[in-house]
Amino acid sequence: MEAALAHEYRRICHDPATHQPLAYLRLRQAIRNIIGHRDIEPGQALPSERDLSQTLKLSRVTVRKAIAGLVEEGLLTQRHGAGTFIAERIVKPMSRLTSFTEDLRERGLSPRSEFFERGIGEVTPEESMALNLSPGSLVVRLHRVRYGQDEPLAIERSVVPASVLPDPHLVRDSLYEALEKLNARPRRALQRLRAVSLNAQQARLLHVSVGSAGLNIERRSFLDDGRVVEFTCSWYRGDIYDFVAELQTD
Ligand code: GLP
């Protein structure tokens, strides 16, 4: 793995397309890439700071800075006295507005969706409140189980105004990719998290036992002009996901 990392780091250094003058950012990208290519598996240890700095001929400050950023992003975890490891649980920083697909790809997992519903219909009173739509407006509804490497990770119900997403079949695997193509990728979101125990149907879909811990997440996302672009209710498996937030004093 050390060899794969050294190879990837040198490749990035010599890649004219990268144009990254800062060594710690090049190293960060190289580590991200080897995780993405699965040259290193979740739970495996990263070589020590000292070994990395020797192999790559970088200062320890540079190596430390590269690693610190990836710990913050949730790709790496540090155990005091034991070293740095590739995160096993999916650690999701709450401050970044990313999609399920992006979160998984970043970790070298292939995302996949199974649709139960992918249709269009008239907005319900609850949806019209969440999306700020007038009665009678049309909405696209997506109900999916989200998988990573064939393991079910979450159930999601998304509602999107049809004025933004005219055809539900524009969504293949990723809602945000479809919205991006329509120039309607969300820019801001409000999210509410709640601990829940998964009911029989949810537990069956997520391959866990009834009553297991889950996280219910409601996300309302907005476009630059303030229009609500999605209202999504998700149930994530509590045994796999960690949501982390950076807090600052005022
Ligand atoms: C996360 C969010 C959802 C969002 C989804 C988009 O799972 N909780 O609110 O709709 O990402 O993911 P994708 O673009 O993969 O469909």
Tab-separated table of C-alpha atoms and ligand atoms in Angstrom:
chain	number	residue	atom	x	y	z
A	1	MET	CA	0.000	0.000	0.000
A	2	GLU	CA	2.896	2.311	0.779
A	3	ALA	CA	4.169	1.637	-2.742
A	4	ALA	CA	0.733	2.397	-4.219
A	5	LEU	CA	0.611	5.657	-2.308
A	6	ALA	CA	4.130	6.671	-3.344
A	7	HIS	CA	3.286	5.835	-6.953
A	8	GLU	CA	0.065	7.853	-6.860
A	9	TYR	CA	1.761	10.807	-5.170
A	10	ARG	CA	4.493	10.906	-7.830
A	11	ARG	CA	1.921	10.549	-10.574
A	12	ILE	CA	0.054	13.586	-9.246
A	13	CYS	CA	3.309	15.565	-8.961
A	14	HIS	CA	4.084	14.909	-12.628
A	15	ASP	CA	0.560	15.279	-13.937
A	16	PRO	CA	0.374	18.622	-15.776
A	17	ALA	CA	-3.442	18.557	-15.470
A	18	THR	CA	-3.289	18.651	-11.665
A	19	HIS	CA	-1.434	21.972	-11.316
A	20	GLN	CA	-1.371	21.631	-7.563
A	21	PRO	CA	1.596	23.583	-6.215
A	22	LEU	CA	1.033	22.671	-2.553
A	23	ALA	CA	2.598	19.383	-1.486
A	24	TYR	CA	0.130	18.702	1.348
A	25	LEU	CA	-2.804	19.044	-1.056
A	26	ARG	CA	-1.107	16.716	-3.540
A	27	LEU	CA	-0.583	14.148	-0.809
A	28	ARG	CA	-4.175	14.546	0.376
A	29	GLN	CA	-5.381	13.848	-3.164
A	30	ALA	CA	-3.086	10.838	-3.488
A	31	ILE	CA	-4.460	9.316	-0.258
A	32	ARG	CA	-8.009	10.049	-1.402
A	33	ASN	CA	-7.291	8.319	-4.725
A	34	ILE	CA	-5.823	5.157	-3.231
A	35	ILE	CA	-8.857	4.887	-0.930
A	36	GLY	CA	-11.105	5.461	-3.948
A	37	HIS	CA	-9.259	2.783	-5.962
A	38	ARG	CA	-9.407	0.445	-2.959
A	39	ASP	CA	-5.624	0.039	-2.856
A	40	ILE	CA	-6.222	0.297	0.864
A	41	GLU	CA	-9.266	-1.128	2.640
A	42	PRO	CA	-11.410	0.364	5.420
A	43	GLY	CA	-9.874	-0.426	8.797
A	44	GLN	CA	-6.311	-0.705	7.432
A	45	ALA	CA	-3.628	1.496	8.957
A	46	LEU	CA	-1.916	4.251	7.026
A	47	PRO	CA	1.912	4.167	7.225
A	48	SER	CA	3.249	6.291	10.061
A	49	GLU	CA	3.883	9.977	9.613
A	50	ARG	CA	7.622	9.320	9.828
A	51	ASP	CA	7.569	6.563	7.187
A	52	LEU	CA	5.481	8.668	4.850
A	53	SER	CA	7.742	11.658	5.169
A	54	GLN	CA	10.810	9.481	4.465
A	55	THR	CA	9.330	7.626	1.496
A	56	LEU	CA	7.828	10.703	-0.113
A	57	LYS	CA	10.636	13.083	0.881
A	58	LEU	CA	8.217	15.465	2.516
A	59	SER	CA	8.459	17.257	5.836
A	60	ARG	CA	6.480	15.799	8.718
A	61	VAL	CA	4.546	19.070	8.957
A	62	THR	CA	3.359	18.574	5.369
A	63	VAL	CA	2.352	14.962	6.010
A	64	ARG	CA	0.552	15.951	9.221
A	65	LYS	CA	-1.342	18.714	7.437
A	66	ALA	CA	-2.432	16.355	4.636
A	67	ILE	CA	-3.678	13.777	7.141
A	68	ALA	CA	-5.455	16.308	9.374
A	69	GLY	CA	-7.628	17.453	6.451
A	70	LEU	CA	-8.686	13.888	5.666
A	71	VAL	CA	-9.498	13.199	9.316
A	72	GLU	CA	-11.736	16.255	9.222
A	73	GLU	CA	-13.392	15.001	6.023
A	74	GLY	CA	-14.033	11.662	7.714
A	75	LEU	CA	-11.949	9.521	5.363
A	76	LEU	CA	-9.356	8.756	8.033
A	77	THR	CA	-9.663	8.230	11.770
A	78	GLN	CA	-6.952	8.552	14.388
A	79	ARG	CA	-6.678	6.384	17.464
A	80	HIS	CA	-4.500	7.821	20.147
A	81	GLY	CA	-1.196	5.943	20.311
A	82	ALA	CA	-2.273	3.452	17.620
A	83	GLY	CA	-2.020	5.517	14.455
A	84	THR	CA	-4.170	6.591	11.529
A	85	PHE	CA	-6.678	4.260	9.867
A	86	ILE	CA	-8.984	4.284	6.887
A	87	ALA	CA	-12.416	4.991	8.384
A	88	GLU	CA	-14.600	1.888	8.657
A	89	ARG	CA	-17.836	3.590	9.422
A	90	ILE	CA	-19.047	6.146	6.938
A	91	VAL	CA	-18.155	9.428	8.583
A	92	LYS	CA	-20.124	12.224	7.059
A	93	PRO	CA	-19.227	15.835	7.794
A	94	MET	CA	-22.478	17.707	8.300
A	95	SER	CA	-21.158	20.972	6.941
A	96	ARG	CA	-20.726	19.769	3.338
A	97	LEU	CA	-23.730	19.623	1.064
A	98	THR	CA	-22.889	16.424	-0.769
A	99	SER	CA	-24.951	13.627	-2.251
A	100	PHE	CA	-25.132	9.998	-1.212
A	101	THR	CA	-23.422	9.055	-4.483
A	102	GLU	CA	-20.517	11.447	-3.883
A	103	ASP	CA	-20.089	10.345	-0.255
A	104	LEU	CA	-19.798	6.715	-1.281
A	105	ARG	CA	-17.588	7.214	-4.329
A	106	GLU	CA	-15.173	9.210	-2.202
A	107	ARG	CA	-14.774	6.106	-0.061
A	108	GLY	CA	-14.276	3.758	-2.986
A	109	LEU	CA	-17.730	2.200	-2.600
A	110	SER	CA	-20.049	1.816	-5.580
A	111	PRO	CA	-23.412	3.429	-4.940
A	112	ARG	CA	-26.594	1.913	-6.341
A	113	SER	CA	-30.294	2.631	-5.906
A	114	GLU	CA	-33.328	0.413	-6.017
A	115	PHE	CA	-36.455	2.404	-6.845
A	116	PHE	CA	-39.856	1.625	-5.319
A	117	GLU	CA	-41.381	4.725	-6.730
A	118	ARG	CA	-40.243	7.117	-9.446
A	119	GLY	CA	-43.254	9.091	-10.538
A	120	ILE	CA	-44.960	12.408	-10.836
A	121	GLY	CA	-48.134	13.583	-9.117
A	122	GLU	CA	-50.005	16.395	-7.441
A	123	VAL	CA	-48.425	17.805	-4.285
A	124	THR	CA	-49.916	16.709	-0.927
A	125	PRO	CA	-50.641	19.370	1.742
A	126	GLU	CA	-47.556	18.271	3.734
A	127	GLU	CA	-45.286	18.388	0.683
A	128	SER	CA	-46.634	21.766	-0.382
A	129	MET	CA	-45.650	23.173	3.033
A	130	ALA	CA	-42.169	21.641	2.877
A	131	LEU	CA	-41.527	22.799	-0.689
A	132	ASN	CA	-43.392	26.139	-0.566
A	133	LEU	CA	-45.614	25.097	-3.464
A	134	SER	CA	-49.207	26.048	-4.122
A	135	PRO	CA	-51.902	23.347	-4.081
A	136	GLY	CA	-52.230	21.608	-7.419
A	137	SER	CA	-48.506	21.906	-8.286
A	138	LEU	CA	-46.799	18.814	-9.657
A	139	VAL	CA	-43.965	17.059	-7.878
A	140	VAL	CA	-41.607	14.210	-8.676
A	141	ARG	CA	-41.432	11.510	-6.008
A	142	LEU	CA	-38.524	9.117	-5.588
A	143	HIS	CA	-38.576	6.305	-3.079
A	144	ARG	CA	-35.337	4.372	-3.007
A	145	VAL	CA	-33.165	2.012	-1.052
A	146	ARG	CA	-29.569	3.194	-1.327
A	147	TYR	CA	-26.800	0.604	-1.482
A	148	GLY	CA	-23.008	0.728	-1.144
A	149	GLN	CA	-21.199	-2.353	-2.494
A	150	ASP	CA	-24.533	-4.223	-2.497
A	151	GLU	CA	-25.156	-3.512	1.162
A	152	PRO	CA	-28.305	-1.494	1.927
A	153	LEU	CA	-27.357	1.666	3.834
A	154	ALA	CA	-30.370	3.966	3.722
A	155	ILE	CA	-33.964	4.398	2.617
A	156	GLU	CA	-34.855	7.740	1.055
A	157	ARG	CA	-38.063	9.442	0.012
A	158	SER	CA	-37.429	12.578	-2.024
A	159	VAL	CA	-39.917	15.074	-3.365
A	160	VAL	CA	-38.796	17.596	-5.994
A	161	PRO	CA	-40.939	20.253	-7.718
A	162	ALA	CA	-41.690	19.187	-11.299
A	163	SER	CA	-40.930	22.785	-12.308
A	164	VAL	CA	-37.298	21.929	-11.451
A	165	LEU	CA	-37.201	18.237	-12.430
A	166	PRO	CA	-39.760	17.706	-15.195
A	167	ASP	CA	-39.231	13.970	-15.662
A	168	PRO	CA	-38.524	11.484	-12.835
A	169	HIS	CA	-36.655	9.214	-15.260
A	170	LEU	CA	-33.930	11.830	-15.600
A	171	VAL	CA	-32.735	10.426	-12.260
A	172	ARG	CA	-30.696	7.309	-12.934
A	173	ASP	CA	-28.714	6.662	-9.770
A	174	SER	CA	-28.105	10.173	-8.459
A	175	LEU	CA	-30.676	12.891	-7.881
A	176	TYR	CA	-27.982	15.566	-7.540
A	177	GLU	CA	-26.360	14.548	-10.826
A	178	ALA	CA	-29.723	14.949	-12.551
A	179	LEU	CA	-30.252	18.338	-10.892
A	180	GLU	CA	-26.720	19.432	-11.816
A	181	LYS	CA	-27.459	18.707	-15.483
A	182	LEU	CA	-30.552	20.912	-15.188
A	183	ASN	CA	-28.487	23.652	-13.552
A	184	ALA	CA	-30.474	23.177	-10.373
A	185	ARG	CA	-28.020	21.634	-7.961
A	186	PRO	CA	-28.869	22.693	-4.386
A	187	ARG	CA	-26.597	25.335	-2.899
A	188	ARG	CA	-27.790	25.321	0.707
A	189	ALA	CA	-29.758	22.948	2.888
A	190	LEU	CA	-31.389	22.677	6.263
A	191	GLN	CA	-31.139	19.302	7.890
A	192	ARG	CA	-32.797	17.776	10.928
A	193	LEU	CA	-31.522	14.565	12.521
A	194	ARG	CA	-33.475	12.316	14.823
A	195	ALA	CA	-32.633	9.007	16.453
A	196	VAL	CA	-35.222	6.335	15.627
A	197	SER	CA	-35.636	2.615	15.975
A	198	LEU	CA	-36.265	1.027	12.610
A	199	ASN	CA	-39.678	-0.531	12.108
A	200	ALA	CA	-40.272	-3.959	10.598
A	201	GLN	CA	-40.443	-2.775	6.989
A	202	GLN	CA	-37.407	-0.508	7.254
A	203	ALA	CA	-35.415	-3.205	9.065
A	204	ARG	CA	-36.250	-5.734	6.345
A	205	LEU	CA	-35.116	-3.357	3.581
A	206	LEU	CA	-31.926	-2.475	5.415
A	207	HIS	CA	-31.088	-6.070	6.426
A	208	VAL	CA	-30.979	-5.330	10.162
A	209	SER	CA	-33.164	-6.536	13.026
A	210	VAL	CA	-36.418	-4.818	13.906
A	211	GLY	CA	-35.875	-2.060	16.454
A	212	SER	CA	-32.223	-1.439	15.442
A	213	ALA	CA	-30.977	2.109	15.817
A	214	GLY	CA	-31.412	4.359	12.821
A	215	LEU	CA	-31.042	8.015	11.966
A	216	ASN	CA	-33.918	9.849	10.442
A	217	ILE	CA	-32.723	12.826	8.429
A	218	GLU	CA	-34.908	15.442	6.818
A	219	ARG	CA	-33.207	17.657	4.284
A	220	ARG	CA	-34.723	20.719	2.622
A	221	SER	CA	-32.377	22.062	-0.032
A	222	PHE	CA	-32.493	25.415	-1.720
A	223	LEU	CA	-31.381	26.966	-4.975
A	224	ASP	CA	-29.488	30.255	-5.042
A	225	ASP	CA	-32.733	32.145	-5.610
A	226	GLY	CA	-34.278	30.657	-2.436
A	227	ARG	CA	-36.594	28.124	-4.131
A	228	VAL	CA	-36.814	24.777	-2.338
A	229	VAL	CA	-35.422	22.139	-4.662
A	230	GLU	CA	-35.868	18.968	-2.583
A	231	PHE	CA	-37.501	17.646	0.514
A	232	THR	CA	-35.955	14.324	1.424
A	233	CYS	CA	-36.656	12.067	4.341
A	234	SER	CA	-33.971	9.453	4.892
A	235	TRP	CA	-33.520	6.555	7.297
A	236	TYR	CA	-29.856	5.667	7.641
A	237	ARG	CA	-28.556	2.591	9.378
A	238	GLY	CA	-27.227	3.651	12.755
A	239	ASP	CA	-24.581	0.924	12.788
A	240	ILE	CA	-22.718	2.303	9.783
A	241	TYR	CA	-22.993	6.086	9.717
A	242	ASP	CA	-21.381	8.740	11.905
A	243	PHE	CA	-22.419	12.330	11.318
A	244	VAL	CA	-19.861	14.836	12.500
A	245	ALA	CA	-20.050	18.598	12.723
A	246	GLU	CA	-17.384	21.187	13.352
A	247	LEU	CA	-18.415	23.650	16.033
A	248	GLN	CA	-16.983	27.107	16.569
A	249	THR	CA	-17.523	29.716	19.247
A	250	ASP	CA	-19.082	32.953	17.974
B	1	GLP	C1	-28.205	12.388	0.612
B	1	GLP	C2	-29.230	13.315	1.226
B	1	GLP	C3	-30.480	13.469	0.394
B	1	GLP	C4	-30.129	13.729	-1.058
B	1	GLP	C5	-29.205	12.657	-1.567
B	1	GLP	C6	-28.805	12.873	-3.002
B	1	GLP	O1	-28.542	11.054	0.811
B	1	GLP	N1	-29.605	12.884	2.565
B	1	GLP	O2	-31.224	14.561	0.891
B	1	GLP	O3	-31.300	13.753	-1.842
B	1	GLP	O4	-28.034	12.626	-0.772
B	1	GLP	O5	-28.001	11.786	-3.367
B	1	GLP	P1	-27.908	11.238	-4.838
B	1	GLP	O6	-27.481	12.386	-5.705
B	1	GLP	O7	-26.914	10.154	-4.768
B	1	GLP	O8	-29.274	10.752	-5.232
